[in-house]
Short mmCIF file of C-alpha atoms in Angstrom, two decimals:
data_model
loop_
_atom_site.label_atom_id
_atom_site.label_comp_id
_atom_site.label_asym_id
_atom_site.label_seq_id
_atom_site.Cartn_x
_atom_site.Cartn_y
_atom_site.Cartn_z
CA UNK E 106 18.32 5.66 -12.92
CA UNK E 107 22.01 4.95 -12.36
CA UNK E 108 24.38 1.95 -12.82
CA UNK E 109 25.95 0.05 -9.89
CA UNK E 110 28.72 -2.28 -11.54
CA UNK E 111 30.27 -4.21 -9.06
CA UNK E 112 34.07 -6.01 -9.28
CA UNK E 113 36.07 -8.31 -6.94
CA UNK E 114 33.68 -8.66 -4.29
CA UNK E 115 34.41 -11.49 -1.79
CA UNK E 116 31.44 -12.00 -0.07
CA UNK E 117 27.50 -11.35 -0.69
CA UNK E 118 27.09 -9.58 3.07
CA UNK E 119 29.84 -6.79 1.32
CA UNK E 120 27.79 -6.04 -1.78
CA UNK E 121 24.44 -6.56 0.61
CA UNK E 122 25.82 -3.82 2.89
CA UNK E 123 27.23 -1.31 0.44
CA UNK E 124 23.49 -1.52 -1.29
CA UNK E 125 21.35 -1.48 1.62
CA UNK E 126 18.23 0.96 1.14
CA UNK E 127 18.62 1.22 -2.29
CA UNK E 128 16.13 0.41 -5.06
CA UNK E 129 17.82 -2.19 -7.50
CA UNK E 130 16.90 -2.44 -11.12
CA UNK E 131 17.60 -5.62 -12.86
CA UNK E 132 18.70 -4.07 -15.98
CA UNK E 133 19.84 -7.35 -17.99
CA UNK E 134 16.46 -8.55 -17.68
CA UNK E 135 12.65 -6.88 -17.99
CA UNK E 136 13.50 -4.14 -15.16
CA UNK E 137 12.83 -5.59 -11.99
CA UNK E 138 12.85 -3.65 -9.33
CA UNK E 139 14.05 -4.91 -5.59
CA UNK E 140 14.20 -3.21 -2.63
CA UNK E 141 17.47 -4.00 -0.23
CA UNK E 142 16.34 -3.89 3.26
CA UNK E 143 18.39 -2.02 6.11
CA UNK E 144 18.29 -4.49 8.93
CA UNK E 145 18.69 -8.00 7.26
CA UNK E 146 21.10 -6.59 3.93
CA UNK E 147 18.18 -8.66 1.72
CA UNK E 148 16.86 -7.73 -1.32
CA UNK E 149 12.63 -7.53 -1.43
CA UNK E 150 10.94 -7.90 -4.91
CA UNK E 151 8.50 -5.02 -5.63
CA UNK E 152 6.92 -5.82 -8.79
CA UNK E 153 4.62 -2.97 -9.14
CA UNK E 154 4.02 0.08 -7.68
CA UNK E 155 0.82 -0.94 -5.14
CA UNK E 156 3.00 -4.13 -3.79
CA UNK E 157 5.95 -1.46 -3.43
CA UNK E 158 3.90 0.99 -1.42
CA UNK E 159 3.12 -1.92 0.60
CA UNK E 160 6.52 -3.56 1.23
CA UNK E 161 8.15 -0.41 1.69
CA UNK E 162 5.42 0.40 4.23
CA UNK E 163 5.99 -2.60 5.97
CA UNK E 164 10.09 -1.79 6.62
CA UNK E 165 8.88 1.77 8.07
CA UNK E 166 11.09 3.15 10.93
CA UNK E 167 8.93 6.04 13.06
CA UNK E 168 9.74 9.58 13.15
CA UNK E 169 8.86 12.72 14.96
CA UNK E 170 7.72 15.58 12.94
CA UNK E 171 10.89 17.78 14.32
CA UNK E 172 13.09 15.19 13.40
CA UNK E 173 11.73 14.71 9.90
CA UNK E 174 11.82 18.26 9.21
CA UNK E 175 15.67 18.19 9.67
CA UNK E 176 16.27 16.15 6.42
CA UNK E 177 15.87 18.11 3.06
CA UNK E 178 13.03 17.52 1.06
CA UNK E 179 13.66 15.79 -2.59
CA UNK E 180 11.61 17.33 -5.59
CA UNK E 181 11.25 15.11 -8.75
CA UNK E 182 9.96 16.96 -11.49
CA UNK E 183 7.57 14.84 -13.54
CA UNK E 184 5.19 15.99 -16.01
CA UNK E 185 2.87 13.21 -15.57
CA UNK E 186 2.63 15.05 -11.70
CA UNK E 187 -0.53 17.44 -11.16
CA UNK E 188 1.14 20.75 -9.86
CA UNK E 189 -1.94 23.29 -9.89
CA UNK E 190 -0.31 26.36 -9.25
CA UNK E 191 2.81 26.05 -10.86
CA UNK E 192 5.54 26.67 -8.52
CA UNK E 193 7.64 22.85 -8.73
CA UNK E 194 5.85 21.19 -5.93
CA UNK E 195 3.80 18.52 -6.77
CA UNK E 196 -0.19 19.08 -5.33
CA UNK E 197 0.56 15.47 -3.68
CA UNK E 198 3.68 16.68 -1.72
CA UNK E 199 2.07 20.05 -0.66
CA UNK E 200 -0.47 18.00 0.94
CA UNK E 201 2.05 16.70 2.78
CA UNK E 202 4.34 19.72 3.67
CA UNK E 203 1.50 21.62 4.60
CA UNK E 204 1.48 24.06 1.78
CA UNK E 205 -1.02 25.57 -0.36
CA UNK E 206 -1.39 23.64 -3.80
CA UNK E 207 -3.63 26.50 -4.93
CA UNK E 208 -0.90 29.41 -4.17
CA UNK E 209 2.59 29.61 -5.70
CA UNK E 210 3.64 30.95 -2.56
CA UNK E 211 1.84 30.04 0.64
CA UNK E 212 3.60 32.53 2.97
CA UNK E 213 3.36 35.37 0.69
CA UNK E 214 6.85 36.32 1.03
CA UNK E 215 7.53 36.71 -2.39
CA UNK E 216 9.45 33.57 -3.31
CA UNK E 217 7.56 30.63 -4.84
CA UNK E 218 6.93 27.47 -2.35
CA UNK E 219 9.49 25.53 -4.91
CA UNK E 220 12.39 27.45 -4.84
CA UNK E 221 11.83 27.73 -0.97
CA UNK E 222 12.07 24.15 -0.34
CA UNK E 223 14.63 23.48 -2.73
CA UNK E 224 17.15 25.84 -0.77
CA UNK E 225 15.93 24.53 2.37
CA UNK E 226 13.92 27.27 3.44
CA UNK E 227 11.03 27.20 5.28
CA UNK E 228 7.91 27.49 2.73
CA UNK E 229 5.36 28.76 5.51
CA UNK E 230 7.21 31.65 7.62
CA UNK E 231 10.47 33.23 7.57
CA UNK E 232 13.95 31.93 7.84
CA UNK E 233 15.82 28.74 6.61
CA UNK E 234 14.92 25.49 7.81
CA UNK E 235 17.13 23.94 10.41
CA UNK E 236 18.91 20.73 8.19
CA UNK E 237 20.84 18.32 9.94
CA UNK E 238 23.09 16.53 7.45
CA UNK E 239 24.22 13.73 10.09
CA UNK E 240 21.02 12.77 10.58
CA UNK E 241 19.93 12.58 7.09
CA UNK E 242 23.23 10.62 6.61
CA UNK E 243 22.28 8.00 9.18
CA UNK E 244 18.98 7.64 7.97
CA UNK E 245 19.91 7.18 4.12
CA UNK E 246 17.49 4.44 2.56
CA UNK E 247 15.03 4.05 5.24
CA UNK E 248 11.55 4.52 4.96
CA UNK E 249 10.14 7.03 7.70
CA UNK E 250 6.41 7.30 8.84
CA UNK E 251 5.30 10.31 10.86
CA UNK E 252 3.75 8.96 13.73
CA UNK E 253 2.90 12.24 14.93
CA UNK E 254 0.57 13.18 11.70
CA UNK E 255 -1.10 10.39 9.46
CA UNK E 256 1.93 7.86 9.24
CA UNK E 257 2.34 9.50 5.46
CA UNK E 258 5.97 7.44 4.42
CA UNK E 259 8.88 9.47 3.29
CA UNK E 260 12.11 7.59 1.47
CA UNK E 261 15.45 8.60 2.37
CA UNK E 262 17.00 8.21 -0.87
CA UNK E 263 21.07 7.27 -0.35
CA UNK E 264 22.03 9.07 -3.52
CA UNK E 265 21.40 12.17 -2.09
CA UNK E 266 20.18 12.38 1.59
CA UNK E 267 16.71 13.62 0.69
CA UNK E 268 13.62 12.09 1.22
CA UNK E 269 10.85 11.79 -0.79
CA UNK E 270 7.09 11.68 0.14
CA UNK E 271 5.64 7.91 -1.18
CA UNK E 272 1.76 8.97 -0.90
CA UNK E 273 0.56 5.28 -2.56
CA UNK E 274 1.30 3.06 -5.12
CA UNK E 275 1.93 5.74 -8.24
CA UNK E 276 4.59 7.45 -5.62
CA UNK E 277 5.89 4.23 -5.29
CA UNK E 278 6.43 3.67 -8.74
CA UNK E 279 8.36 6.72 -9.80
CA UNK E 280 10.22 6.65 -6.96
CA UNK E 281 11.46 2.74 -8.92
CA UNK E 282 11.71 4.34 -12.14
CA UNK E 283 13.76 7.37 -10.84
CA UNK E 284 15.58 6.62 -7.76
CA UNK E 285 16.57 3.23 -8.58
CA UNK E 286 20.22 2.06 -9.41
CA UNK E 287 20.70 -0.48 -11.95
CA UNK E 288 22.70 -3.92 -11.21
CA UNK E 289 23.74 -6.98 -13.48
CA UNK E 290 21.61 -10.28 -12.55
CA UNK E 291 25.62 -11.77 -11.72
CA UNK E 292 26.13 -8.97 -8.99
CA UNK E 293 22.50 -9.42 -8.02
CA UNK E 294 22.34 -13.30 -7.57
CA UNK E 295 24.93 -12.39 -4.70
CA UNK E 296 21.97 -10.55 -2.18
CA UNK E 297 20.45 -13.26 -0.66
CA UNK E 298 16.25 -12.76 -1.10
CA UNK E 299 14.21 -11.60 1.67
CA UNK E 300 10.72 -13.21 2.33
CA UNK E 301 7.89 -10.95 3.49
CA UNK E 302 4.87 -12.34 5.24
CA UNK E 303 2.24 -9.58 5.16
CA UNK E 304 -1.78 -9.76 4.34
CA UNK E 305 -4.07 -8.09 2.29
CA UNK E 306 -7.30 -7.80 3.73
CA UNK E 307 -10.36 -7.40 1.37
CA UNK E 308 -14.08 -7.13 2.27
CA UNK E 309 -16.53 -9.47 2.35
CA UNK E 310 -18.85 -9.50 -1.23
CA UNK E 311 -22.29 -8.74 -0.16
CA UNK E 312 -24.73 -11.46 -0.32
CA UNK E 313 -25.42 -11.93 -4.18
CA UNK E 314 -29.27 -11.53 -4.29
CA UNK E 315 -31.90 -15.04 -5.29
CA UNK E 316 -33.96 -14.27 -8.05
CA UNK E 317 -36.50 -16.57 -9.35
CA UNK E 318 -34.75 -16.65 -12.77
CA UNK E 319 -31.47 -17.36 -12.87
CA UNK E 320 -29.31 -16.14 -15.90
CA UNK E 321 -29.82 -19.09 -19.07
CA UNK E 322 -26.59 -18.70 -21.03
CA UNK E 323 -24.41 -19.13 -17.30
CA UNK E 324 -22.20 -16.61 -18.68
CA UNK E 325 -19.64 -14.89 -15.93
CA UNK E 326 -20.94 -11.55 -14.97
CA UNK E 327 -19.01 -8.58 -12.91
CA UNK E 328 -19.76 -6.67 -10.11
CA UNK E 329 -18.67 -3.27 -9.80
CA UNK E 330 -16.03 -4.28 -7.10
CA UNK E 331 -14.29 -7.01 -8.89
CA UNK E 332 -16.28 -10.10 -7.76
CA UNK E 333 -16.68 -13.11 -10.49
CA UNK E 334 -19.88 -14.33 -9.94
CA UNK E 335 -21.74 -17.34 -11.98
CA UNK E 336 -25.11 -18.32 -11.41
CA UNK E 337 -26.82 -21.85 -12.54
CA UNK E 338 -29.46 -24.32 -11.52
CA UNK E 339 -28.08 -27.49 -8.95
CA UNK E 340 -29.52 -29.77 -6.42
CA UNK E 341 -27.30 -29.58 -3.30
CA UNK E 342 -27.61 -30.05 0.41
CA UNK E 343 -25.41 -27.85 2.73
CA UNK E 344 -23.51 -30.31 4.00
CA UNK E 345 -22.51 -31.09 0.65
CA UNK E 346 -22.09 -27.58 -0.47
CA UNK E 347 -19.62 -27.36 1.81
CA UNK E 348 -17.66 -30.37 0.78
CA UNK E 349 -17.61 -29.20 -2.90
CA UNK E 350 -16.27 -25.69 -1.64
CA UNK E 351 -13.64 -27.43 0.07
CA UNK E 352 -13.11 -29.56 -2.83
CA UNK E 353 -13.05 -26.22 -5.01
CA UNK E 354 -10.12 -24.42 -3.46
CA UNK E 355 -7.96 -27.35 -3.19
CA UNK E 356 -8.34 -27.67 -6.46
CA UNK E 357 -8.18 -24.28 -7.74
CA UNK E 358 -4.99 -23.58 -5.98
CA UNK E 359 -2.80 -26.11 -5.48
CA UNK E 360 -3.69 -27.68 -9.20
CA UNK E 361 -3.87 -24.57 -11.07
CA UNK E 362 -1.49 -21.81 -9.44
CA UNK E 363 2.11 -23.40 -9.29
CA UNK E 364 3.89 -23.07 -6.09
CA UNK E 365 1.37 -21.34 -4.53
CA UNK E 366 0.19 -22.69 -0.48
CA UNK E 367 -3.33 -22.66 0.24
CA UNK E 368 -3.77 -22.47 4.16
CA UNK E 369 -6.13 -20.81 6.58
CA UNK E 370 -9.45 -22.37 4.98
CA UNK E 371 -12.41 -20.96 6.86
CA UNK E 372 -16.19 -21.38 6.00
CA UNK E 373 -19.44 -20.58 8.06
CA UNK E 374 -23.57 -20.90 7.09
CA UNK E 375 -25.98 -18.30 8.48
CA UNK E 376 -29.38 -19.05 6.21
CA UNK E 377 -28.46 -19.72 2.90
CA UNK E 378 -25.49 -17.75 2.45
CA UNK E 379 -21.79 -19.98 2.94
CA UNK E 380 -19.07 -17.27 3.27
CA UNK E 381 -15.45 -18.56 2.84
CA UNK E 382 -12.19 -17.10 2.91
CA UNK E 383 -8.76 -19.03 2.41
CA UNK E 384 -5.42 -17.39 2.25
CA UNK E 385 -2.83 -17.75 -0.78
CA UNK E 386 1.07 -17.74 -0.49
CA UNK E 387 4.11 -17.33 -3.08
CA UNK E 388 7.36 -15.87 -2.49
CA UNK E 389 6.84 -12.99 -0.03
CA UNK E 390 3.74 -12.41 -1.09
CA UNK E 391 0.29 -13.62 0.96
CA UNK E 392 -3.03 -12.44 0.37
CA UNK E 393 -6.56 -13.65 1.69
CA UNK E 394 -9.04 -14.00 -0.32
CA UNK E 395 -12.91 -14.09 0.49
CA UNK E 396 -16.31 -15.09 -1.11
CA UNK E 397 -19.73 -16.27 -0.84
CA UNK E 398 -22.03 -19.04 -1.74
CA UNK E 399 -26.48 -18.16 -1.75
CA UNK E 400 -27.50 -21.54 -1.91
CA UNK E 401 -31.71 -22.14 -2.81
CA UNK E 402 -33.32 -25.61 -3.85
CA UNK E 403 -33.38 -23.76 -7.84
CA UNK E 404 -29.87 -22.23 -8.09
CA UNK E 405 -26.12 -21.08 -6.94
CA UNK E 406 -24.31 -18.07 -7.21
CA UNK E 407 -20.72 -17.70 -6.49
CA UNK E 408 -18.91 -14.44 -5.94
CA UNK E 409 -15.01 -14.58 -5.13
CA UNK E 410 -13.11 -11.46 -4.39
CA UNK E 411 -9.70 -11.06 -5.71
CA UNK E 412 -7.18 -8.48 -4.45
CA UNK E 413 -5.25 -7.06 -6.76
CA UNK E 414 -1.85 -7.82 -5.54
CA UNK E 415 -3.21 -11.67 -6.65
CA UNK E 416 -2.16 -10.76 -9.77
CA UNK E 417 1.33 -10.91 -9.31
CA UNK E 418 1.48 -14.77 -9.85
CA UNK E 419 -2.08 -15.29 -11.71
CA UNK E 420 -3.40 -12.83 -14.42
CA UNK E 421 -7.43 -12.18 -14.25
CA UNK E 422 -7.89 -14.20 -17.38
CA UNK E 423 -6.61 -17.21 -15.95
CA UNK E 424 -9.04 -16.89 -12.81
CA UNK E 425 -11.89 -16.05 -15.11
CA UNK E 426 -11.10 -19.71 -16.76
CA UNK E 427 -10.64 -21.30 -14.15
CA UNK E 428 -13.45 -20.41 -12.02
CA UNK E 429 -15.70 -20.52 -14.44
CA UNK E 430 -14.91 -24.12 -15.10
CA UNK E 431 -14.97 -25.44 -11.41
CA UNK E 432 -18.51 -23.75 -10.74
CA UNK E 433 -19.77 -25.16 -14.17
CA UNK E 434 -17.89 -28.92 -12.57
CA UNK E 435 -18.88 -28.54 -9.28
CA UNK E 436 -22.87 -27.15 -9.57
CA UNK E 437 -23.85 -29.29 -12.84
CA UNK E 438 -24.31 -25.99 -14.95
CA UNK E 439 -25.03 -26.41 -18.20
#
């Protein structure tokens, strides 16, 4: 990581401008990282490495694979990275490049795959690769997806004009703790913040099975994919189910999630089963969540599915009290 101090600037479009594409650290503080988009000079939070993926994702500009090939390829060597044969290219970006992860040197010319691409050679056949510095000059801090291959996302890193593979969220993350350039929170307050409206889409929990005995001590149980699920006798009709799961997400997130909006409150029957889903809003973040109510004339069972990136304004402990307490409210467990 480097440091960006910035003096005498007159306006926050100047300092917006000069920093656009670049990863920002807020080094005064607990190491935030923002991103500072290309098109409207604002500054995007990415607080971990998943919502980065995302986010950065979401700002991609397409590329050809001829054209991509043109700009050199950046090699970070980390020794948290898996690099199976040994020759300075992580397996993750030989997946990407094409090249063997099992061979040193893929082309068997006798140079290793690393020191190939480092000097810009071409790591499956002979002769140097054709580089075209004004192109990776006018593409410095944008994020390209191959729309010729998979889409895989490559960041054009201004520092040096090289772009480096982001193949998820762990990508993502060292590409913030090694690519980013440190800033005061004074020179920061002066990039207006960017708000990003994007969704997370999770699945639908399976139907939670009836049995004939539900659980005694009510305690919270979870399913292998992250659902919080309660079960407890009630008397309820399903009119009136539906009225207390309307009641429940009002409740559960404008009361108990500060400044987050609840909107897009959906809920249908078929048999017993009431499946819900609701979206959740704060900052530039939005994510929908989904879940399902079995309803019998002996018991309830909720299960609620939570997205990770939820956890960026609530923690799982605070859901896990929280739920917990409006299914014990709303049902009559004991």
């Amino acid at each position: 990581m480097s440091f960006f101090p910035v003096t005498n600037v007159a306006r926050a479009t100047t300092l917006a401008e000069s920093l656009r594409g670049y990863i920002l650290l807020q080094v005064e503080e607990k190491g935030e990282a923002w991103y500072v988009n290309m098109n409207d000079f604002r500054r995007y939070y990415l607080q971990n490495g998943q919502i980065a993926y995302v986010v950065l994702r979401e700002f991609g500009l397409g590329i050809t694979n001829d054209d991509l090939e043109k700009i050199p390829v950046g090699i970070k060597e980390l020794d948290d990275q898996v690099d199976s044969d040994n020759d300075s290219l992580a397996d993750r970006l030989e997946e990407a490049l094409g090249t063997n992860p099992l061979s040193p040197d893929s082309d068997g010319d006798g140079y290793t795959d690393g020191v190939e691409v480092k000097n810009s050679y071409q790591p499956l056949g002979p002769g140097k690769q054709t580089i075209d510095l004004s192109l990776a000059s006018r593409l410095k801090g944008q994020i390209l997806l191959q729309v010729q291959s998979k889409g895989q996302a490559w960041y054009i890193n201004p520092a040096d004009s090289k772009r480096y593979y982001l193949k998820d969220g762990l990508a993502a993350y060292e590409i913030m703790r090694f690519l980013s350039l440190g800033i005061t929170n004074k020179n920061l307050e002066q990039i207006p913040t960017g708000v990003l409206n994007f969704t997370i889409d999770t699945p639908t929990p399976a139907p939670v099975p009836v049995t004939e005995s539900p659980q005694s001590n009510n305690e919270p149980t979870v399913n292998p994919a992250g659902a919080y699920q309660w079960v407890g006798p009630h008397q309820t009709t399903q009119a009136e189910a539906i009225t207390k799961i309307d009641a429940y997400l009002d409740e559960l997130i404008n009361q108990n999630f500060s400044g987050v909006e609840l909107s897009n409150k959906q809920s249908s029957w078929s048999g017993n089963v009431l499946s819900f889903s609701f979206t959740i809003k704060k900052l530039f973040i939005s994510a929908q969540i989904k879940g399902q109510v079995v309803v019998t004339n002996n018991e309830v069972k909720l299960g609620l599915d939570f997205p990770e990136i939820i956890t960026v304004f609530v923690t799982k402990e605070k859901v896990d009290a929280i739920v917990q307490e409006k299914v014990n409210e709303l049902f009559q467990i004991d």
